[in-house]
Amino acid sequence: KLKAVIFDLDGVLTDTASYHYKGWKRLADELNIPFDEKANENLKGIDRMGSLNKILESSKCIYSYEEKLALCDKKNRYYQEYIKGITEKDLLIGVNKVLIDLKEKEIKIGLASVSKNAFSVVEKLMIVDYFDYIADANKILKGKPDPEIFMTCAEGLGVKIEECLGIEDAAAGVTAIKRAGMIAVGIGNKGILQEADVVLESLEAFDINEMIERFF
Ligand code: G6P
Ligand code: MG
């Protein structure tokens, strides 16, 4: 039986994935490191230092841990500048309806984002009250594609793994959901999200009754 839906944030509920990209791109340009949207695809769902390390793979320079921390801080300042003006108008299409449908059906709602800015984004989007559990990115030891954050959410929601459905826009995120043992709904490109049980263009196409019939 479906008892909980666990959402990723960036790229699923709001288009902050593009702001993360903008922040990394600005940093990469300053460091003269090649970086584009295709390379960015591998960063989606990956935590801050993990993302920086992937970008630095294309650099000729060696950076110390302290330097890397400073670069992470810099990207985060850019990112926070970009998300300053987020409001409930920035919810992606279909999100409001899905959240309302889930509440009506008494299906629990969780948030599984490794972003340390997740809570502040969800606050700006004015949807905090919908969530029964929000994973604390500061306490997650292993980022996606490790299943830890989705397992933590299931535990926090008080439901079994097989009672959960996860929704992700990143390949690493879909892998994390599947490794946790949950049904995975991908949002975006079928070619990129191959491991997902079903891929939708956006949450507008998400029908909770159809999901229950198909998978639970
Ligand atoms: C999410 C996004 C990534 C981002 C990561 C860390 O997983 O998909 O693009 O790098 O969160 O976000 P943070 O806000 O902590 O830097
Ligand atoms: Mg995402």
GROMACS .gro file of N, CA and C in nm, residues 55-157:
model
  309
   55ILE      N    1   3.371   1.909  -1.092
   55ILE     CA    2   3.411   2.020  -1.179
   55ILE      C    3   3.564   2.030  -1.186
   56LEU      N    4   3.629   2.013  -1.070
   56LEU     CA    5   3.775   2.029  -1.064
   56LEU      C    6   3.851   1.916  -1.136
   57GLU      N    7   3.779   1.808  -1.169
   57GLU     CA    8   3.842   1.700  -1.247
   57GLU      C    9   3.892   1.754  -1.382
   58SER      N   10   3.826   1.860  -1.432
   58SER     CA   11   3.866   1.918  -1.561
   58SER      C   12   3.968   2.032  -1.544
   59SER      N   13   4.019   2.051  -1.421
   59SER     CA   14   4.114   2.159  -1.398
   59SER      C   15   4.257   2.108  -1.400
   60LYS      N   16   4.348   2.197  -1.441
   60LYS     CA   17   4.489   2.159  -1.442
   60LYS      C   18   4.554   2.183  -1.307
   61CYS      N   19   4.483   2.261  -1.222
   61CYS     CA   20   4.541   2.298  -1.092
   61CYS      C   21   4.501   2.200  -0.982
   62ILE      N   22   4.581   2.201  -0.877
   62ILE     CA   23   4.549   2.121  -0.759
   62ILE      C   24   4.502   2.219  -0.650
   63TYR      N   25   4.392   2.188  -0.586
   63TYR     CA   26   4.340   2.275  -0.481
   63TYR      C   27   4.346   2.205  -0.347
   64SER      N   28   4.383   2.281  -0.244
   64SER     CA   29   4.385   2.224  -0.108
   64SER      C   30   4.241   2.216  -0.057
   65TYR      N   31   4.223   2.144   0.050
   65TYR     CA   32   4.089   2.131   0.108
   65TYR      C   33   4.034   2.268   0.148
   66GLU      N   34   4.121   2.352   0.205
   66GLU     CA   35   4.077   2.487   0.247
   66GLU      C   36   4.033   2.569   0.126
   67GLU      N   37   4.110   2.559   0.021
   67GLU     CA   38   4.073   2.632  -0.103
   67GLU      C   39   3.939   2.582  -0.156
   68LYS      N   40   3.921   2.452  -0.148
   68LYS     CA   41   3.795   2.395  -0.198
   68LYS      C   42   3.676   2.441  -0.114
   69LEU      N   43   3.697   2.448   0.017
   69LEU     CA   44   3.590   2.498   0.104
   69LEU      C   45   3.553   2.641   0.066
   70ALA      N   46   3.655   2.722   0.037
   70ALA     CA   47   3.631   2.862   0.000
   70ALA      C   48   3.555   2.869  -0.133
   71LEU      N   49   3.588   2.779  -0.226
   71LEU     CA   50   3.517   2.778  -0.355
   71LEU      C   51   3.371   2.735  -0.336
   72CYS      N   52   3.350   2.638  -0.249
   72CYS     CA   53   3.212   2.596  -0.218
   72CYS      C   54   3.132   2.713  -0.160
   73ASP      N   55   3.196   2.786  -0.069
   73ASP     CA   56   3.129   2.902  -0.008
   73ASP      C   57   3.094   3.006  -0.114
   74LYS      N   58   3.186   3.026  -0.206
   74LYS     CA   59   3.165   3.125  -0.311
   74LYS      C   60   3.045   3.086  -0.398
   75LYS      N   61   3.044   2.960  -0.441
   75LYS     CA   62   2.929   2.914  -0.523
   75LYS      C   63   2.800   2.929  -0.444
   76ASN      N   64   2.806   2.898  -0.315
   76ASN     CA   65   2.684   2.908  -0.234
   76ASN      C   66   2.638   3.052  -0.222
   77ARG      N   67   2.730   3.147  -0.218
   77ARG     CA   68   2.690   3.289  -0.213
   77ARG      C   69   2.621   3.328  -0.344
   78TYR      N   70   2.676   3.282  -0.456
   78TYR     CA   71   2.612   3.309  -0.586
   78TYR      C   72   2.471   3.250  -0.584
   79TYR      N   73   2.462   3.124  -0.541
   79TYR     CA   74   2.332   3.054  -0.541
   79TYR      C   75   2.230   3.129  -0.454
   80GLN      N   76   2.274   3.169  -0.336
   80GLN     CA   77   2.181   3.238  -0.245
   80GLN      C   78   2.134   3.372  -0.301
   81GLU      N   79   2.222   3.434  -0.379
   81GLU     CA   80   2.185   3.558  -0.447
   81GLU      C   81   2.072   3.528  -0.549
   82TYR      N   82   2.086   3.417  -0.622
   82TYR     CA   83   1.987   3.382  -0.724
   82TYR      C   84   1.852   3.343  -0.665
   83ILE      N   85   1.853   3.280  -0.548
   83ILE     CA   86   1.726   3.229  -0.493
   83ILE      C   87   1.655   3.329  -0.403
   84LYS      N   88   1.719   3.444  -0.384
   84LYS     CA   89   1.663   3.546  -0.295
   84LYS      C   90   1.516   3.576  -0.323
   85GLY      N   91   1.485   3.591  -0.452
   85GLY     CA   92   1.351   3.638  -0.490
   85GLY      C   93   1.247   3.528  -0.511
   86ILE      N   94   1.279   3.405  -0.470
   86ILE     CA   95   1.183   3.294  -0.493
   86ILE      C   96   1.056   3.315  -0.411
   87THR      N   97   0.942   3.291  -0.476
   87THR     CA   98   0.812   3.297  -0.407
   87THR      C   99   0.730   3.175  -0.447
   88GLU      N  100   0.606   3.168  -0.398
   88GLU     CA  101   0.522   3.052  -0.433
   88GLU      C  102   0.493   3.047  -0.584
   89LYS      N  103   0.516   3.159  -0.652
   89LYS     CA  104   0.498   3.161  -0.798
   89LYS      C  105   0.601   3.074  -0.868
   90ASP      N  106   0.709   3.042  -0.798
   90ASP     CA  107   0.815   2.961  -0.858
   90ASP      C  108   0.794   2.811  -0.844
   91LEU      N  109   0.681   2.770  -0.788
   91LEU     CA  110   0.650   2.628  -0.784
   91LEU      C  111   0.631   2.580  -0.928
   92LEU      N  112   0.686   2.465  -0.962
   92LEU     CA  113   0.671   2.414  -1.098
   92LEU      C  114   0.527   2.370  -1.122
   93ILE      N  115   0.491   2.360  -1.249
   93ILE     CA  116   0.355   2.326  -1.287
   93ILE      C  117   0.315   2.188  -1.230
   94GLY      N  118   0.196   2.183  -1.174
   94GLY     CA  119   0.144   2.056  -1.121
   94GLY      C  120   0.173   2.030  -0.975
   95VAL      N  121   0.269   2.102  -0.917
   95VAL     CA  122   0.312   2.073  -0.780
   95VAL      C  123   0.199   2.093  -0.679
   96ASN      N  124   0.134   2.208  -0.686
   96ASN     CA  125   0.027   2.237  -0.590
   96ASN      C  126  -0.080   2.130  -0.588
   97LYS      N  127  -0.122   2.088  -0.708
   97LYS     CA  128  -0.229   1.989  -0.718
   97LYS      C  129  -0.185   1.856  -0.658
   98VAL      N  130  -0.062   1.815  -0.687
   98VAL     CA  131  -0.013   1.688  -0.633
   98VAL      C  132  -0.011   1.693  -0.480
   99LEU      N  133   0.039   1.802  -0.424
   99LEU     CA  134   0.047   1.813  -0.277
   99LEU      C  135  -0.092   1.808  -0.215
  100ILE      N  136  -0.188   1.875  -0.277
  100ILE     CA  137  -0.325   1.876  -0.226
  100ILE      C  138  -0.387   1.736  -0.236
  101ASP      N  139  -0.367   1.670  -0.352
  101ASP     CA  140  -0.419   1.533  -0.372
  101ASP      C  141  -0.366   1.439  -0.264
  102LEU      N  142  -0.236   1.449  -0.235
  102LEU     CA  143  -0.175   1.359  -0.137
  102LEU      C  144  -0.233   1.384   0.002
  103LYS      N  145  -0.251   1.510   0.037
  103LYS     CA  146  -0.311   1.543   0.167
  103LYS      C  147  -0.452   1.485   0.178
  104GLU      N  148  -0.527   1.501   0.071
  104GLU     CA  149  -0.665   1.450   0.072
  104GLU      C  150  -0.670   1.300   0.092
  105LYS      N  151  -0.573   1.231   0.034
  105LYS     CA  152  -0.569   1.086   0.044
  105LYS      C  153  -0.496   1.039   0.170
  106GLU      N  154  -0.453   1.134   0.252
  106GLU     CA  155  -0.379   1.104   0.375
  106GLU      C  156  -0.253   1.023   0.349
  107ILE      N  157  -0.189   1.055   0.237
  107ILE     CA  158  -0.059   0.996   0.206
  107ILE      C  159   0.047   1.094   0.257
  108LYS      N  160   0.145   1.041   0.330
  108LYS     CA  161   0.245   1.129   0.391
  108LYS      C  162   0.339   1.188   0.285
  109ILE      N  163   0.395   1.302   0.319
  109ILE     CA  164   0.481   1.373   0.224
  109ILE      C  165   0.618   1.398   0.287
  110GLY      N  166   0.724   1.356   0.217
  110GLY     CA  167   0.860   1.376   0.267
  110GLY      C  168   0.944   1.455   0.168
  111LEU      N  169   1.051   1.515   0.220
  111LEU     CA  170   1.145   1.586   0.133
  111LEU      C  171   1.283   1.527   0.149
  112ALA      N  172   1.344   1.488   0.037
  112ALA     CA  173   1.477   1.426   0.039
  112ALA      C  174   1.571   1.505  -0.051
  113SER      N  175   1.616   1.620  -0.002
  113SER     CA  176   1.712   1.700  -0.079
  113SER      C  177   1.842   1.708  -0.001
  114VAL      N  178   1.955   1.687  -0.069
  114VAL     CA  179   2.083   1.700   0.001
  114VAL      C  180   2.128   1.846   0.005
  115SER      N  181   2.044   1.937  -0.045
  115SER     CA  182   2.081   2.079  -0.042
  115SER      C  183   2.066   2.138   0.097
  116LYS      N  184   2.172   2.205   0.142
  116LYS     CA  185   2.167   2.270   0.273
  116LYS      C  186   2.080   2.396   0.267
  117ASN      N  187   2.039   2.433   0.148
  117ASN     CA  188   1.947   2.547   0.131
  117ASN      C  189   1.802   2.502   0.118
  118ALA      N  190   1.779   2.370   0.127
  118ALA     CA  191   1.645   2.318   0.097
  118ALA      C  192   1.536   2.381   0.183
  119PHE      N  193   1.561   2.389   0.315
  119PHE     CA  194   1.454   2.438   0.401
  119PHE      C  195   1.418   2.582   0.366
  120SER      N  196   1.518   2.662   0.340
  120SER     CA  197   1.491   2.803   0.309
  120SER      C  198   1.415   2.815   0.176
  121VAL      N  199   1.446   2.728   0.080
  121VAL     CA  200   1.374   2.731  -0.049
  121VAL      C  201   1.227   2.690  -0.029
  122VAL      N  202   1.207   2.584   0.049
  122VAL     CA  203   1.071   2.535   0.074
  122VAL      C  204   0.989   2.642   0.149
  123GLU      N  205   1.055   2.714   0.238
  123GLU     CA  206   0.988   2.825   0.309
  123GLU      C  207   0.945   2.934   0.211
  124LYS      N  208   1.037   2.971   0.122
  124LYS     CA  209   1.005   3.075   0.023
  124LYS      C  210   0.890   3.031  -0.067
  125LEU      N  211   0.885   2.902  -0.097
  125LEU     CA  212   0.779   2.848  -0.184
  125LEU      C  213   0.646   2.836  -0.110
  126MET      N  214   0.650   2.859   0.023
  126MET     CA  215   0.530   2.855   0.108
  126MET      C  216   0.464   2.717   0.112
  127ILE      N  217   0.546   2.611   0.113
  127ILE     CA  218   0.488   2.476   0.116
  127ILE      C  219   0.536   2.394   0.237
  128VAL      N  220   0.603   2.460   0.331
  128VAL     CA  221   0.657   2.387   0.448
  128VAL      C  222   0.551   2.300   0.515
  129ASP      N  223   0.431   2.354   0.532
  129ASP     CA  224   0.327   2.285   0.609
  129ASP      C  225   0.279   2.155   0.547
  130TYR      N  226   0.304   2.136   0.418
  130TYR     CA  227   0.263   2.012   0.353
  130TYR      C  228   0.348   1.893   0.399
  131PHE      N  229   0.471   1.922   0.442
  131PHE     CA  230   0.564   1.812   0.467
  131PHE      C  231   0.550   1.752   0.607
  132ASP      N  232   0.544   1.618   0.609
  132ASP     CA  233   0.541   1.546   0.735
  132ASP      C  234   0.683   1.521   0.785
  133TYR      N  235   0.778   1.523   0.693
  133TYR     CA  236   0.918   1.505   0.732
  133TYR      C  237   1.010   1.568   0.626
  134ILE      N  238   1.106   1.646   0.675
  134ILE     CA  239   1.206   1.705   0.585
  134ILE      C  240   1.343   1.657   0.631
  135ALA      N  241   1.412   1.582   0.545
  135ALA     CA  242   1.545   1.530   0.582
  135ALA      C  243   1.640   1.648   0.604
  136ASP      N  244   1.726   1.636   0.705
  136ASP     CA  245   1.823   1.740   0.734
  136ASP      C  246   1.953   1.706   0.660
  137ALA      N  247   1.981   1.784   0.556
  137ALA     CA  248   2.098   1.758   0.471
  137ALA      C  249   2.229   1.758   0.551
  138ASN      N  250   2.230   1.832   0.662
  138ASN     CA  251   2.352   1.839   0.744
  138ASN      C  252   2.381   1.706   0.815
  139LYS      N  253   2.279   1.622   0.826
  139LYS     CA  254   2.297   1.497   0.900
  139LYS      C  255   2.313   1.376   0.807
  140ILE      N  256   2.305   1.400   0.677
  140ILE     CA  257   2.318   1.290   0.582
  140ILE      C  258   2.466   1.267   0.554
  141LEU      N  259   2.514   1.144   0.578
  141LEU     CA  260   2.657   1.117   0.562
  141LEU      C  261   2.692   1.086   0.418
  142LYS      N  262   2.606   1.010   0.351
  142LYS     CA  263   2.635   0.971   0.214
  142LYS      C  264   2.529   1.027   0.120
  143GLY      N  265   2.571   1.111   0.027
  143GLY     CA  266   2.477   1.173  -0.066
  143GLY      C  267   2.428   1.076  -0.171
  144LYS      N  268   2.337   1.122  -0.255
  144LYS     CA  269   2.290   1.041  -0.367
  144LYS      C  270   2.409   1.013  -0.460
  145PRO      N  271   2.423   0.900  -0.522
  145PRO     CA  272   2.325   0.792  -0.540
  145PRO      C  273   2.311   0.695  -0.422
  146ASP      N  274   2.376   0.723  -0.307
  146ASP     CA  275   2.353   0.637  -0.192
  146ASP      C  276   2.207   0.651  -0.148
  147PRO      N  277   2.145   0.543  -0.105
  147PRO     CA  278   2.002   0.551  -0.068
  147PRO      C  279   1.975   0.616   0.068
  148GLU      N  280   2.082   0.651   0.142
  148GLU     CA  281   2.064   0.697   0.281
  148GLU      C  282   1.952   0.799   0.301
  149ILE      N  283   1.949   0.902   0.219
  149ILE     CA  284   1.852   1.010   0.244
  149ILE      C  285   1.707   0.962   0.226
  150PHE      N  286   1.685   0.870   0.133
  150PHE     CA  287   1.548   0.818   0.113
  150PHE      C  288   1.509   0.723   0.226
  151MET      N  289   1.607   0.644   0.273
  151MET     CA  290   1.580   0.554   0.387
  151MET      C  291   1.551   0.637   0.513
  152THR      N  292   1.628   0.744   0.532
  152THR     CA  293   1.608   0.832   0.648
  152THR      C  294   1.468   0.892   0.644
  153CYS      N  295   1.424   0.932   0.526
  153CYS     CA  296   1.289   0.989   0.512
  153CYS      C  297   1.182   0.888   0.548
  154ALA      N  298   1.197   0.764   0.498
  154ALA     CA  299   1.097   0.660   0.529
  154ALA      C  300   1.089   0.641   0.679
  155GLU      N  301   1.205   0.636   0.742
  155GLU     CA  302   1.209   0.618   0.887
  155GLU      C  303   1.143   0.737   0.958
  156GLY      N  304   1.180   0.857   0.913
  156GLY     CA  305   1.123   0.978   0.973
  156GLY      C  306   0.972   0.987   0.956
  157LEU      N  307   0.924   0.931   0.846
  157LEU     CA  308   0.779   0.934   0.820
  157LEU      C  309   0.708   0.819   0.890
   0.00000   0.00000   0.00000
